[in-house]
Short mmCIF file of C-alpha atoms in Angstrom, two decimals:
data_model
loop_
_atom_site.label_atom_id
_atom_site.label_comp_id
_atom_site.label_asym_id
_atom_site.label_seq_id
_atom_site.Cartn_x
_atom_site.Cartn_y
_atom_site.Cartn_z
CA UNK A 1 -28.60 -18.72 -138.06
CA UNK A 2 -32.02 -20.35 -137.59
CA UNK A 3 -33.45 -21.38 -134.25
CA UNK A 4 -32.52 -24.89 -133.25
CA UNK A 5 -29.17 -24.86 -135.01
CA UNK A 6 -26.72 -27.17 -133.27
CA UNK A 7 -24.25 -24.66 -131.86
CA UNK A 8 -21.63 -27.32 -131.20
CA UNK A 9 -21.65 -28.41 -134.85
CA UNK A 10 -21.46 -24.78 -135.94
CA UNK A 11 -18.42 -24.35 -133.68
CA UNK A 12 -16.87 -27.52 -135.07
CA UNK A 13 -17.36 -26.33 -138.65
CA UNK A 14 -15.81 -22.96 -137.79
CA UNK A 15 -12.83 -24.66 -136.14
CA UNK A 16 -12.39 -26.93 -139.16
CA UNK A 17 -12.48 -23.95 -141.54
CA UNK A 18 -9.79 -22.20 -139.50
CA UNK A 19 -7.67 -25.31 -139.11
CA UNK A 20 -7.90 -26.07 -142.85
CA UNK A 21 -7.07 -22.52 -143.97
CA UNK A 22 -10.55 -21.86 -145.41
CA UNK A 23 -11.36 -18.86 -143.19
CA UNK A 24 -11.34 -15.34 -144.66
CA UNK A 25 -10.04 -12.26 -142.87
CA UNK A 26 -11.27 -8.70 -143.16
CA UNK A 27 -9.53 -5.76 -141.48
CA UNK A 28 -10.83 -2.20 -141.39
CA UNK A 29 -8.98 0.81 -140.03
CA UNK A 30 -11.75 3.09 -138.83
CA UNK A 31 -11.34 6.47 -137.23
CA UNK A 32 -11.49 5.21 -133.63
CA UNK A 33 -11.12 1.43 -133.91
CA UNK A 34 -9.20 -1.04 -136.02
CA UNK A 35 -11.38 -4.13 -136.40
CA UNK A 36 -10.54 -7.63 -137.60
CA UNK A 37 -13.29 -10.02 -138.66
CA UNK A 38 -13.05 -13.70 -139.56
CA UNK A 39 -15.69 -15.53 -141.61
CA UNK A 40 -15.82 -19.21 -142.47
CA UNK A 41 -17.57 -21.25 -145.15
CA UNK A 42 -20.74 -19.22 -144.62
CA UNK A 43 -19.79 -15.60 -145.38
CA UNK A 44 -22.84 -14.29 -143.53
CA UNK A 45 -21.52 -15.45 -140.16
CA UNK A 46 -18.65 -13.90 -138.21
CA UNK A 47 -16.74 -16.70 -136.46
CA UNK A 48 -14.14 -14.58 -134.64
CA UNK A 49 -13.21 -10.95 -134.21
CA UNK A 50 -10.63 -8.63 -132.73
CA UNK A 51 -10.16 -4.90 -132.33
CA UNK A 52 -7.88 -2.13 -131.18
CA UNK A 53 -8.89 1.38 -130.15
CA UNK A 54 -6.93 4.31 -131.49
CA UNK A 55 -7.38 8.05 -131.93
CA UNK A 56 -6.22 10.58 -134.47
CA UNK A 57 -3.83 13.31 -133.37
CA UNK A 58 -4.23 17.04 -134.01
CA UNK A 59 -0.67 18.14 -134.82
CA UNK A 60 0.23 21.48 -136.44
CA UNK A 61 -3.50 22.01 -137.06
CA UNK A 62 -3.69 18.75 -139.04
CA UNK A 63 -5.56 15.56 -138.15
CA UNK A 64 -3.18 12.64 -138.49
CA UNK A 65 -2.08 9.16 -137.42
CA UNK A 66 1.57 8.09 -137.38
CA UNK A 67 2.84 5.08 -139.30
CA UNK A 68 3.72 3.53 -135.94
CA UNK A 69 0.09 4.02 -134.88
CA UNK A 70 -1.02 2.16 -137.99
CA UNK A 71 1.22 -0.88 -137.62
CA UNK A 72 1.04 -1.25 -133.85
CA UNK A 73 -2.74 -0.95 -134.11
CA UNK A 74 -3.01 -3.52 -136.89
CA UNK A 75 -0.84 -5.97 -134.97
CA UNK A 76 -2.90 -5.44 -131.81
CA UNK A 77 -6.22 -5.97 -133.63
CA UNK A 78 -4.88 -9.10 -135.34
CA UNK A 79 -3.47 -10.45 -132.07
CA UNK A 80 -6.86 -9.87 -130.43
CA UNK A 81 -8.51 -11.85 -133.25
CA UNK A 82 -6.00 -14.70 -132.83
CA UNK A 83 -6.70 -14.76 -129.11
CA UNK A 84 -10.45 -14.93 -129.83
CA UNK A 85 -9.88 -17.87 -132.20
CA UNK A 86 -7.83 -19.67 -129.58
CA UNK A 87 -10.39 -18.98 -126.86
CA UNK A 88 -13.39 -20.11 -128.91
CA UNK A 89 -11.97 -23.05 -130.84
CA UNK A 90 -8.59 -23.99 -129.32
CA UNK A 91 -7.05 -23.66 -132.80
CA UNK A 92 -4.00 -21.75 -134.02
CA UNK A 93 -4.52 -19.38 -136.96
CA UNK A 94 -1.72 -19.94 -139.50
CA UNK A 95 -3.31 -19.67 -142.94
CA UNK A 96 -6.30 -18.09 -144.63
CA UNK A 97 -8.22 -18.46 -147.86
CA UNK A 98 -8.18 -14.71 -148.52
CA UNK A 99 -7.62 -11.32 -146.85
CA UNK A 100 -9.14 -7.91 -147.43
CA UNK A 101 -8.10 -4.50 -146.10
CA UNK A 102 -10.37 -1.49 -145.79
CA UNK A 103 -9.89 1.92 -144.21
CA UNK A 104 -11.19 5.44 -143.98
CA UNK A 105 -11.13 6.99 -147.44
CA UNK A 106 -9.45 10.00 -149.01
CA UNK A 107 -6.68 12.01 -147.35
CA UNK A 108 -3.07 12.43 -148.38
CA UNK A 109 -0.25 9.90 -148.21
CA UNK A 110 2.58 11.00 -150.55
CA UNK A 111 5.69 8.82 -150.90
CA UNK A 112 9.02 9.39 -152.62
CA UNK A 113 10.74 6.99 -155.02
CA UNK A 114 12.31 5.04 -152.14
CA UNK A 115 8.93 4.53 -150.45
CA UNK A 116 9.41 7.07 -147.66
CA UNK A 117 6.41 9.07 -146.48
CA UNK A 118 7.11 12.72 -147.29
CA UNK A 119 4.71 14.43 -144.84
CA UNK A 120 2.57 13.05 -141.99
CA UNK A 121 -0.65 11.37 -143.11
CA UNK A 122 -3.36 14.00 -143.64
CA UNK A 123 -6.71 12.38 -142.97
CA UNK A 124 -10.11 13.04 -144.49
CA UNK A 125 -10.97 15.30 -141.53
CA UNK A 126 -8.67 18.08 -142.73
CA UNK A 127 -10.52 20.87 -144.53
CA UNK A 128 -7.55 23.01 -145.58
CA UNK A 129 -7.87 22.36 -149.31
CA UNK A 130 -10.49 24.96 -150.24
CA UNK A 131 -8.60 26.74 -153.06
CA UNK A 132 -7.57 23.47 -154.71
CA UNK A 133 -11.02 21.90 -154.41
CA UNK A 134 -12.66 24.99 -155.93
CA UNK A 135 -10.11 25.12 -158.77
CA UNK A 136 -10.51 21.44 -159.61
CA UNK A 137 -14.30 21.48 -159.35
CA UNK A 138 -14.41 24.31 -161.89
CA UNK A 139 -11.85 22.61 -164.15
CA UNK A 140 -13.54 19.18 -164.10
CA UNK A 141 -17.16 20.27 -164.01
CA UNK A 142 -17.78 17.85 -161.13
CA UNK A 143 -17.63 18.42 -157.41
CA UNK A 144 -14.19 17.72 -155.93
CA UNK A 145 -14.60 17.60 -152.14
CA UNK A 146 -12.05 19.05 -149.74
CA UNK A 147 -11.05 15.61 -148.42
CA UNK A 148 -10.27 13.97 -151.78
CA UNK A 149 -6.65 12.99 -152.32
CA UNK A 150 -6.34 15.00 -155.54
CA UNK A 151 -7.46 18.13 -153.67
CA UNK A 152 -4.81 17.56 -150.98
CA UNK A 153 -2.13 17.01 -153.62
CA UNK A 154 -3.14 20.06 -155.66
CA UNK A 155 -3.24 22.21 -152.49
CA UNK A 156 0.30 21.12 -151.67
CA UNK A 157 1.31 22.23 -155.17
CA UNK A 158 -0.46 25.60 -154.81
CA UNK A 159 1.20 26.12 -151.43
CA UNK A 160 4.59 25.28 -152.93
CA UNK A 161 5.25 22.72 -150.20
CA UNK A 162 8.88 21.61 -150.44
CA UNK A 163 8.05 17.90 -150.63
CA UNK A 164 6.04 18.16 -153.85
CA UNK A 165 8.96 17.68 -156.34
CA UNK A 166 9.78 14.39 -154.61
CA UNK A 167 6.30 12.86 -154.86
CA UNK A 168 6.45 9.53 -156.71
CA UNK A 169 3.34 7.78 -155.41
CA UNK A 170 0.02 8.77 -153.84
CA UNK A 171 -2.38 6.43 -152.09
CA UNK A 172 -4.99 6.05 -149.38
CA UNK A 173 -4.66 4.41 -145.97
CA UNK A 174 -6.11 1.11 -147.25
CA UNK A 175 -3.87 1.32 -150.30
CA UNK A 176 -0.81 1.92 -148.12
CA UNK A 177 -1.48 -1.08 -145.88
CA UNK A 178 -2.24 -3.29 -148.89
CA UNK A 179 0.98 -2.17 -150.59
CA UNK A 180 3.05 -3.10 -147.54
CA UNK A 181 1.31 -6.47 -147.20
CA UNK A 182 1.58 -7.47 -150.88
CA UNK A 183 4.10 -5.19 -152.57
CA UNK A 184 1.38 -4.17 -155.05
CA UNK A 185 0.28 -0.55 -155.48
CA UNK A 186 -3.40 -1.11 -156.15
CA UNK A 187 -6.80 0.17 -155.00
CA UNK A 188 -10.35 -1.03 -155.28
CA UNK A 189 -12.34 1.19 -157.61
CA UNK A 190 -14.54 2.48 -154.80
CA UNK A 191 -11.57 3.71 -152.77
CA UNK A 192 -9.89 5.04 -155.91
CA UNK A 193 -13.00 7.12 -156.65
CA UNK A 194 -12.22 9.10 -153.50
CA UNK A 195 -8.78 9.96 -154.85
CA UNK A 196 -9.73 11.05 -158.36
CA UNK A 197 -12.92 10.88 -160.48
CA UNK A 198 -13.65 7.49 -162.06
CA UNK A 199 -15.10 6.82 -165.51
CA UNK A 200 -17.64 4.07 -164.81
CA UNK A 201 -17.56 3.04 -168.46
CA UNK A 202 -13.86 2.10 -168.23
CA UNK A 203 -13.65 1.28 -164.54
CA UNK A 204 -10.59 3.46 -163.99
CA UNK A 205 -9.58 7.11 -163.64
CA UNK A 206 -11.30 9.49 -166.06
CA UNK A 207 -8.75 9.98 -168.87
CA UNK A 208 -10.10 13.38 -169.96
CA UNK A 209 -9.95 14.74 -166.41
CA UNK A 210 -6.42 13.36 -165.95
CA UNK A 211 -5.39 15.24 -169.08
CA UNK A 212 -7.09 18.39 -167.79
CA UNK A 213 -5.26 18.10 -164.46
CA UNK A 214 -1.92 17.79 -166.23
CA UNK A 215 -2.45 21.17 -167.90
CA UNK A 216 -2.01 22.74 -164.47
CA UNK A 217 1.49 23.75 -163.51
CA UNK A 218 3.57 22.46 -160.63
CA UNK A 219 3.43 18.66 -160.53
CA UNK A 220 6.57 16.49 -160.76
CA UNK A 221 4.99 13.99 -163.18
CA UNK A 222 1.73 13.20 -165.00
CA UNK A 223 -0.86 12.46 -162.33
CA UNK A 224 -1.63 9.01 -163.77
CA UNK A 225 1.96 7.99 -162.97
CA UNK A 226 1.45 8.82 -159.30
CA UNK A 227 -1.87 7.05 -158.69
CA UNK A 228 -2.45 3.39 -157.76
CA UNK A 229 -3.71 0.77 -160.19
CA UNK A 230 -7.51 0.45 -160.11
CA UNK A 231 -9.20 -2.95 -159.65
CA UNK A 232 -12.81 -4.06 -159.43
CA UNK A 233 -14.45 -6.33 -156.87
CA UNK A 234 -13.44 -9.97 -157.27
CA UNK A 235 -10.15 -9.25 -159.03
CA UNK A 236 -6.87 -10.54 -157.62
CA UNK A 237 -4.84 -7.79 -155.98
CA UNK A 238 -1.70 -9.74 -155.08
CA UNK A 239 -0.60 -12.18 -152.38
CA UNK A 240 0.63 -11.73 -148.83
CA UNK A 241 4.42 -11.58 -148.82
CA UNK A 242 6.67 -12.88 -146.06
CA UNK A 243 7.41 -9.28 -145.11
CA UNK A 244 3.69 -8.47 -145.09
CA UNK A 245 2.88 -11.48 -142.91
CA UNK A 246 5.49 -10.33 -140.38
CA UNK A 247 4.00 -6.82 -140.36
CA UNK A 248 0.53 -8.17 -139.58
CA UNK A 249 1.36 -11.04 -137.24
CA UNK A 250 4.19 -10.23 -134.83
CA UNK A 251 4.20 -13.86 -133.59
CA UNK A 252 5.33 -15.15 -136.98
CA UNK A 253 2.60 -17.82 -137.20
CA UNK A 254 0.77 -16.44 -140.25
CA UNK A 255 2.08 -17.92 -143.49
CA UNK A 256 2.63 -15.91 -146.71
CA UNK A 257 1.02 -16.61 -150.08
CA UNK A 258 -2.57 -15.72 -149.10
CA UNK A 259 -4.46 -13.86 -151.87
CA UNK A 260 -5.80 -10.38 -151.15
CA UNK A 261 -8.81 -8.70 -152.70
CA UNK A 262 -8.60 -5.06 -153.85
CA UNK A 263 -8.34 -2.73 -150.82
CA UNK A 264 -11.47 -0.66 -150.36
CA UNK A 265 -12.68 2.40 -148.51
CA UNK A 266 -15.14 2.37 -145.65
CA UNK A 267 -17.88 3.67 -147.94
CA UNK A 268 -17.60 0.64 -150.22
CA UNK A 269 -17.50 -1.85 -147.37
CA UNK A 270 -20.54 -0.15 -145.86
CA UNK A 271 -22.43 -0.72 -149.11
CA UNK A 272 -21.43 -4.38 -149.06
CA UNK A 273 -22.33 -4.78 -145.38
CA UNK A 274 -25.84 -3.50 -146.09
CA UNK A 275 -26.34 -5.19 -149.49
CA UNK A 276 -26.65 -1.82 -151.20
CA UNK A 277 -24.56 -2.18 -154.37
CA UNK A 278 -27.32 -2.34 -157.00
CA UNK A 279 -28.97 0.68 -158.64
CA UNK A 280 -31.83 2.24 -156.64
CA UNK A 281 -30.39 0.98 -153.35
CA UNK A 282 -28.70 3.06 -150.69
CA UNK A 283 -27.18 2.93 -147.26
CA UNK A 284 -26.30 5.17 -144.34
CA UNK A 285 -23.10 4.42 -142.46
CA UNK A 286 -22.67 6.08 -139.07
CA UNK A 287 -19.46 6.27 -137.10
CA UNK A 288 -16.96 9.07 -136.53
CA UNK A 289 -18.24 10.44 -139.81
CA UNK A 290 -21.64 9.75 -141.31
CA UNK A 291 -22.47 9.31 -144.95
CA UNK A 292 -25.22 8.16 -147.24
CA UNK A 293 -24.58 6.31 -150.48
CA UNK A 294 -27.18 5.99 -153.23
CA UNK A 295 -26.42 3.84 -156.28
CA UNK A 296 -27.55 5.77 -159.35
CA UNK A 297 -29.40 4.52 -162.39
CA UNK A 298 -28.78 7.74 -164.32
CA UNK A 299 -26.41 10.69 -164.26
CA UNK A 300 -27.32 13.67 -162.08
CA UNK A 301 -28.62 16.78 -163.82
CA UNK A 302 -25.99 19.07 -162.30
CA UNK A 303 -22.93 19.19 -160.07
CA UNK A 304 -23.69 19.85 -156.39
CA UNK A 305 -21.28 20.86 -153.65
CA UNK A 306 -23.22 18.69 -151.21
CA UNK A 307 -22.76 15.52 -153.30
CA UNK A 308 -19.70 13.46 -154.18
CA UNK A 309 -19.72 11.14 -157.17
CA UNK A 310 -17.96 7.90 -156.25
CA UNK A 311 -18.52 4.23 -157.12
CA UNK A 312 -19.47 0.88 -155.66
CA UNK A 313 -16.69 -1.73 -155.31
CA UNK A 314 -17.81 -2.94 -158.76
CA UNK A 315 -17.54 0.51 -160.32
CA UNK A 316 -21.20 1.54 -160.57
CA UNK A 317 -21.79 5.28 -160.04
CA UNK A 318 -22.87 6.43 -156.59
CA UNK A 319 -24.00 9.76 -155.19
CA UNK A 320 -22.52 10.24 -151.74
CA UNK A 321 -23.51 12.69 -149.03
CA UNK A 322 -20.49 12.73 -146.74
CA UNK A 323 -20.52 14.52 -143.40
CA UNK A 324 -17.28 14.80 -141.46
CA UNK A 325 -19.03 14.63 -138.10
CA UNK A 326 -20.99 11.59 -136.97
CA UNK A 327 -21.45 10.00 -133.56
CA UNK A 328 -18.25 11.06 -131.77
CA UNK A 329 -19.83 14.00 -129.93
CA UNK A 330 -22.77 11.81 -128.97
CA UNK A 331 -20.28 9.36 -127.46
CA UNK A 332 -18.77 12.17 -125.39
CA UNK A 333 -22.18 12.95 -123.90
CA UNK A 334 -22.75 9.27 -123.16
CA UNK A 335 -19.37 9.16 -121.42
CA UNK A 336 -20.39 12.15 -119.32
CA UNK A 337 -23.55 10.43 -118.11
CA UNK A 338 -21.67 7.18 -117.63
CA UNK A 339 -19.22 8.92 -115.32
CA UNK A 340 -22.12 10.42 -113.36
CA UNK A 341 -23.54 6.91 -112.92
CA UNK A 342 -20.17 5.77 -111.53
CA UNK A 343 -20.18 8.60 -109.01
CA UNK A 344 -23.55 7.43 -107.70
CA UNK A 345 -22.11 3.98 -107.10
CA UNK A 346 -23.71 2.37 -110.16
CA UNK A 347 -21.48 0.27 -112.35
CA UNK A 348 -22.84 0.02 -115.91
CA UNK A 349 -20.89 -0.60 -119.09
CA UNK A 350 -20.85 1.82 -122.00
CA UNK A 351 -23.28 -0.23 -124.12
CA UNK A 352 -25.85 -0.06 -121.32
CA UNK A 353 -25.31 3.69 -120.96
CA UNK A 354 -26.07 4.16 -124.66
CA UNK A 355 -29.13 1.93 -124.47
CA UNK A 356 -30.61 3.80 -121.50
CA UNK A 357 -29.98 7.23 -123.02
CA UNK A 358 -31.26 6.22 -126.44
CA UNK A 359 -34.45 4.79 -125.01
CA UNK A 360 -34.94 7.97 -122.98
CA UNK A 361 -34.75 9.92 -126.24
CA UNK A 362 -37.96 8.17 -127.34
CA UNK A 363 -39.71 10.08 -124.54
CA UNK A 364 -38.57 13.42 -125.95
CA UNK A 365 -40.57 15.78 -128.10
CA UNK A 366 -40.34 15.20 -131.85
CA UNK A 367 -38.54 18.54 -132.35
CA UNK A 368 -36.36 18.00 -129.25
CA UNK A 369 -38.27 20.64 -127.31
CA UNK A 370 -36.46 23.60 -128.82
CA UNK A 371 -32.98 22.27 -128.02
CA UNK A 372 -30.24 22.24 -130.65
CA UNK A 373 -27.02 20.23 -130.91
CA UNK A 374 -24.12 20.55 -133.34
CA UNK A 375 -21.74 17.60 -133.41
CA UNK A 376 -19.01 19.56 -135.23
CA UNK A 377 -15.67 18.30 -133.95
CA UNK A 378 -14.23 19.07 -137.40
CA UNK A 379 -15.13 21.35 -140.27
CA UNK A 380 -18.25 20.45 -142.24
CA UNK A 381 -18.11 21.19 -145.99
CA UNK A 382 -21.82 20.49 -146.53
CA UNK A 383 -22.67 23.49 -144.33
CA UNK A 384 -19.60 25.55 -145.21
CA UNK A 385 -17.86 25.49 -141.82
CA UNK A 386 -14.08 25.34 -141.92
CA UNK A 387 -13.45 24.07 -138.38
CA UNK A 388 -15.42 22.32 -135.68
CA UNK A 389 -16.95 23.69 -132.47
CA UNK A 390 -19.34 21.24 -130.79
CA UNK A 391 -22.29 23.24 -129.49
CA UNK A 392 -25.39 22.63 -127.40
CA UNK A 393 -27.80 25.56 -127.62
CA UNK A 394 -31.18 26.32 -126.10
CA UNK A 395 -33.47 29.26 -125.62
CA UNK A 396 -34.87 30.25 -122.19
CA UNK A 397 -38.29 28.81 -123.05
CA UNK A 398 -37.02 25.47 -124.37
CA UNK A 399 -37.93 22.22 -122.65
CA UNK A 400 -34.66 21.20 -121.01
CA UNK A 401 -35.20 17.54 -120.11
CA UNK A 402 -32.92 14.54 -120.42
CA UNK A 403 -35.24 13.05 -123.04
CA UNK A 404 -35.04 16.20 -125.17
CA UNK A 405 -31.28 16.51 -124.65
CA UNK A 406 -30.75 13.03 -126.06
CA UNK A 407 -33.32 13.61 -128.81
CA UNK A 408 -31.43 16.75 -129.82
CA UNK A 409 -28.10 14.92 -129.80
CA UNK A 410 -29.42 12.09 -131.97
CA UNK A 411 -31.15 14.52 -134.33
CA UNK A 412 -27.90 16.50 -134.54
CA UNK A 413 -26.05 13.40 -135.75
CA UNK A 414 -28.36 13.32 -138.78
CA UNK A 415 -28.76 17.10 -139.29
CA UNK A 416 -26.09 17.73 -141.91
CA UNK A 417 -26.84 14.44 -143.64
CA UNK A 418 -30.47 15.45 -144.00
CA UNK A 419 -29.46 18.72 -145.69
CA UNK A 420 -27.43 16.82 -148.29
CA UNK A 421 -30.11 14.19 -148.87
CA UNK A 422 -32.63 16.89 -149.71
CA UNK A 423 -30.42 17.78 -152.69
CA UNK A 424 -30.71 14.19 -153.97
CA UNK A 425 -34.46 14.32 -153.50
CA UNK A 426 -34.62 17.52 -155.56
CA UNK A 427 -32.67 15.69 -158.31
CA UNK A 428 -35.45 13.11 -158.47
CA UNK A 429 -33.15 10.22 -157.52
CA UNK A 430 -35.23 7.08 -156.93
CA UNK A 431 -34.63 4.67 -154.04
CA UNK A 432 -36.17 1.26 -153.50
CA UNK A 433 -34.66 0.83 -150.05
CA UNK A 434 -32.31 2.56 -147.60
CA UNK A 435 -30.24 0.46 -145.22
CA UNK A 436 -28.33 1.67 -142.17
CA UNK A 437 -25.39 0.24 -140.27
CA UNK A 438 -23.03 1.20 -137.48
CA UNK A 439 -22.95 0.93 -133.71
CA UNK A 440 -25.44 3.78 -133.27
CA UNK A 441 -28.17 1.44 -134.57
CA UNK A 442 -27.56 -1.32 -131.99
CA UNK A 443 -30.38 -0.07 -129.74
CA UNK A 444 -33.32 -1.27 -131.78
CA UNK A 445 -35.55 1.33 -133.37
CA UNK A 446 -34.19 4.50 -131.77
CA UNK A 447 -31.58 6.03 -134.09
CA UNK A 448 -33.26 4.10 -136.90
CA UNK A 449 -36.57 5.87 -136.26
CA UNK A 450 -34.99 9.32 -136.09
CA UNK A 451 -33.09 8.63 -139.33
CA UNK A 452 -36.35 7.53 -140.98
CA UNK A 453 -37.87 10.86 -139.91
CA UNK A 454 -34.84 12.77 -141.18
CA UNK A 455 -35.02 11.08 -144.59
CA UNK A 456 -38.82 10.73 -144.65
CA UNK A 457 -38.23 7.21 -145.92
CA UNK A 458 -38.26 3.66 -144.51
CA UNK A 459 -34.94 2.56 -143.04
CA UNK A 460 -33.90 -1.09 -142.76
CA UNK A 461 -31.36 -2.36 -140.25
CA UNK A 462 -30.13 -5.94 -140.68
CA UNK A 463 -29.01 -8.18 -137.84
CA UNK A 464 -25.49 -7.72 -139.20
CA UNK A 465 -25.74 -3.91 -139.03
CA UNK A 466 -23.30 -3.58 -136.14
CA UNK A 467 -20.69 -5.78 -137.88
CA UNK A 468 -19.67 -2.88 -140.08
CA UNK A 469 -16.88 -2.50 -142.57
CA UNK A 470 -14.52 -5.20 -141.29
CA UNK A 471 -17.20 -7.75 -142.10
CA UNK A 472 -17.89 -5.97 -145.40
CA UNK A 473 -14.28 -6.27 -146.56
CA UNK A 474 -14.19 -9.90 -145.36
CA UNK A 475 -17.20 -10.52 -147.62
CA UNK A 476 -15.36 -8.87 -150.53
CA UNK A 477 -12.36 -11.10 -149.85
CA UNK A 478 -14.77 -14.05 -149.76
CA UNK A 479 -16.10 -12.98 -153.18
CA UNK A 480 -12.53 -13.15 -154.52
CA UNK A 481 -12.07 -16.60 -152.93
CA UNK A 482 -15.33 -17.76 -154.56
CA UNK A 483 -13.99 -16.80 -157.98
CA UNK A 484 -15.19 -13.22 -158.26
CA UNK A 485 -16.85 -12.14 -161.50
CA UNK A 486 -15.15 -15.10 -163.24
CA UNK A 487 -17.46 -17.39 -161.24
CA UNK A 488 -20.38 -16.05 -163.28
CA UNK A 489 -21.91 -14.06 -160.43
CA UNK A 490 -21.77 -10.30 -160.14
CA UNK A 491 -21.08 -8.82 -156.72
CA UNK A 492 -24.77 -7.97 -156.33
CA UNK A 493 -25.74 -11.56 -157.18
CA UNK A 494 -23.14 -12.98 -154.79
CA UNK A 495 -24.46 -10.81 -151.97
CA UNK A 496 -28.08 -11.72 -152.66
CA UNK A 497 -27.46 -15.45 -153.02
CA UNK A 498 -24.52 -16.28 -150.74
CA UNK A 499 -24.61 -13.63 -148.01
CA UNK A 500 -28.05 -12.08 -147.53
CA UNK A 501 -30.41 -14.80 -148.76
CA UNK A 502 -31.56 -15.59 -145.20
CA UNK A 503 -30.67 -12.27 -143.59
CA UNK A 504 -33.16 -10.88 -141.11
CA UNK A 505 -33.77 -7.16 -140.89
CA UNK A 506 -36.16 -4.73 -139.29
CA UNK A 507 -37.73 -1.87 -141.21
CA UNK A 508 -38.94 1.33 -139.55
CA UNK A 509 -41.26 3.54 -141.56
CA UNK A 510 -41.24 7.28 -140.85
CA UNK A 511 -43.84 8.42 -138.34
CA UNK A 512 -45.60 11.55 -139.71
CA UNK A 513 -45.32 13.31 -136.33
CA UNK A 514 -41.60 12.54 -136.18
CA UNK A 515 -41.14 13.77 -139.77
CA UNK A 516 -42.79 17.08 -138.90
CA UNK A 517 -40.79 17.32 -135.68
CA UNK A 518 -37.50 16.68 -137.41
CA UNK A 519 -38.36 19.25 -140.10
CA UNK A 520 -38.89 21.84 -137.35
CA UNK A 521 -35.60 20.79 -135.74
CA UNK A 522 -33.83 21.11 -139.11
CA UNK A 523 -35.24 24.62 -139.64
CA UNK A 524 -33.70 25.67 -136.31
CA UNK A 525 -30.52 23.77 -137.21
CA UNK A 526 -30.10 25.75 -140.43
CA UNK A 527 -30.86 29.06 -138.71
CA UNK A 528 -28.44 28.26 -135.89
CA UNK A 529 -25.52 27.66 -138.24
CA UNK A 530 -24.68 31.33 -137.78
CA UNK A 531 -24.12 30.55 -134.09
CA UNK A 532 -21.74 27.74 -135.07
CA UNK A 533 -19.83 30.05 -137.43
CA UNK A 534 -19.61 32.73 -134.73
CA UNK A 535 -18.16 30.17 -132.33
CA UNK A 536 -15.51 29.24 -134.89
CA UNK A 537 -14.57 32.89 -135.23
CA UNK A 538 -14.56 33.61 -131.51
CA UNK A 539 -13.08 30.42 -130.00
#
């Protein structure tokens, strides 16, 4: 929005879009928050939002959410959005032009023929699928990560879990919610690529690899019969049913018949939210997990355990460095200091706590003064750790200051990611730009600068960077409403012309001293992984 824009007219246009049913809704189920985002006639502008905080549960050594968690959380986030609409515009939300649903990728949601969930949802954080992932990686000749749905399913077969003969349908969290809202068992191609490898030439599951999987013993049916339909960006993925409307809006005000775009994973919506869907572009998305996506212009020379091969929401091949552990441990440290501030009689909100601590990190030494932080709340496949033990380690001669503590914590967020990105660099993968998004980048220049040092590459953060995946899936739903590929514009063209044409962003180039400092930090980080593994064994 340019300076001098008449805010009252902007508000009136937003209210008219809502009142006339032209607004578009995006909902993303993240690891710690369910977010709802409403856009109007201009898809680059969020006109209302809502959210609900939730947490995964660690039950029987499995990370999970219950179905009740999912639906109560969705209803709460939607109700919060409706309240925001009412507060801002004095309008009731009853109809929409389109809806999109996104969620954390991968994991295991197996259903029987009657639609009953057979075992509790196993999220992407679970790293118990080692034998299956190794078997499938060898069989397919491509890396199958521990968190992929096919690895979870195959592991259940290998373990002879009693539910396996009853499996009739497998999906992801986004696919499950979409199914219940529309009655259609479909997935966007990007989310589907985290279930099973995709053939980018056909835009659906790789037929040869499906046939190879079916040579393995133990499944109740051919795998293709169990997987969701695959759809590309801009394709129709069904309409909101009366039952789906009631599931989303407990008040009963939302009307059925609204079209939905293909449900996507958080990786795909992150690419959309940063305009990184064309070859030679990439993005880093930081939240509970952290991952980098680089859209490829050629096939990689070899399979790498550190890299996943997934796709954009349009089906173009992407190399992904996925790290299970992102900013959650950093948030715990911020909470610790926030509580200390309360005890002194100071009342500051969490955003201010983060800002103060992040800015203090700029005063730290480039290598964090010999301090070392591991943010491992869960296992980390990139570094071969099976479980998580958050650690803060220092030597007696290290420089133990608040600035270095925060510098170490921020560097630790990007440590594992940096290891994986070095594999891409060794492959000679070319990048024209790297974008970053997520709440960690709200304090201008701090995390962005450390990430630039970790990647030794310029990092751009747009003004929309903190909007995240809920806005990204709203934009995808807006692409459907605008006609999708049938309109004559590819997704990349739509983003460039309709969404990001006037987008402002800041670019931070890597400082040579910070690059050298981070390299020294990463050398210690690699060496200290033995300490992390010892902690897993001992604690």
